[in-house]
XYZ file of C-alpha atoms in Angstrom:
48
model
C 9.410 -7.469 -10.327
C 8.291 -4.344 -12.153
C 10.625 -1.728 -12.656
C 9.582 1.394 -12.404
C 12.244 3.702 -11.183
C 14.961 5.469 -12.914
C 18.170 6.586 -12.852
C 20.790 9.414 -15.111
C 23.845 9.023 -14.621
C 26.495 11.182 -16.480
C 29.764 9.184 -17.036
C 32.982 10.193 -18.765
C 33.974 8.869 -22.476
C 36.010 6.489 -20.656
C 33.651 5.213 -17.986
C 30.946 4.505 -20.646
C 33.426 2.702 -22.637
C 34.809 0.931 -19.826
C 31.316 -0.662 -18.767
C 30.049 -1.176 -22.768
C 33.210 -3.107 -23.282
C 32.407 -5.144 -19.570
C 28.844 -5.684 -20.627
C 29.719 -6.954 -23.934
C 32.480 -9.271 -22.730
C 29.965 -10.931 -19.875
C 27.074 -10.775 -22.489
C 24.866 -8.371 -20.508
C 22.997 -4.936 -21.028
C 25.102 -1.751 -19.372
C 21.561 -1.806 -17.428
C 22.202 -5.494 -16.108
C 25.695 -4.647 -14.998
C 24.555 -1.355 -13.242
C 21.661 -3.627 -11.539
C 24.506 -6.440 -10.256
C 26.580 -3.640 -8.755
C 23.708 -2.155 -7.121
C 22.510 -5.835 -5.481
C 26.144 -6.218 -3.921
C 25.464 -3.072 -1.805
C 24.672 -3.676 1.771
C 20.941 -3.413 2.505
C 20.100 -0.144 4.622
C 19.436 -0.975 8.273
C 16.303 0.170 9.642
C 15.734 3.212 11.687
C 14.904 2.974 15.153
């Protein structure tokens, strides 16, 4: 799966050490955890 697509997100001192100290507990990127978060959300249904 190529990844081509990109996102900026601005976080607060807190939020960015809140999911560097997640990541580093579970042994993941920051970019990994974003990614698992992102494949929990509900797929969009399709328009009719």
């Amino acid at each position: 799966m190529s990844r081509d697509e990109q996102l900026k997100v601005r976080l607060t001192k807190e939020e960015m050490e809140r999911l560097e100290a997640y990541a580093k507990s579970k042994g993941y990127s920051k970019s990994e955890i974003i990614r698992d978060y992102i494949k929990r959300l509900p797929k969009p249904c399709p328009e009719r």
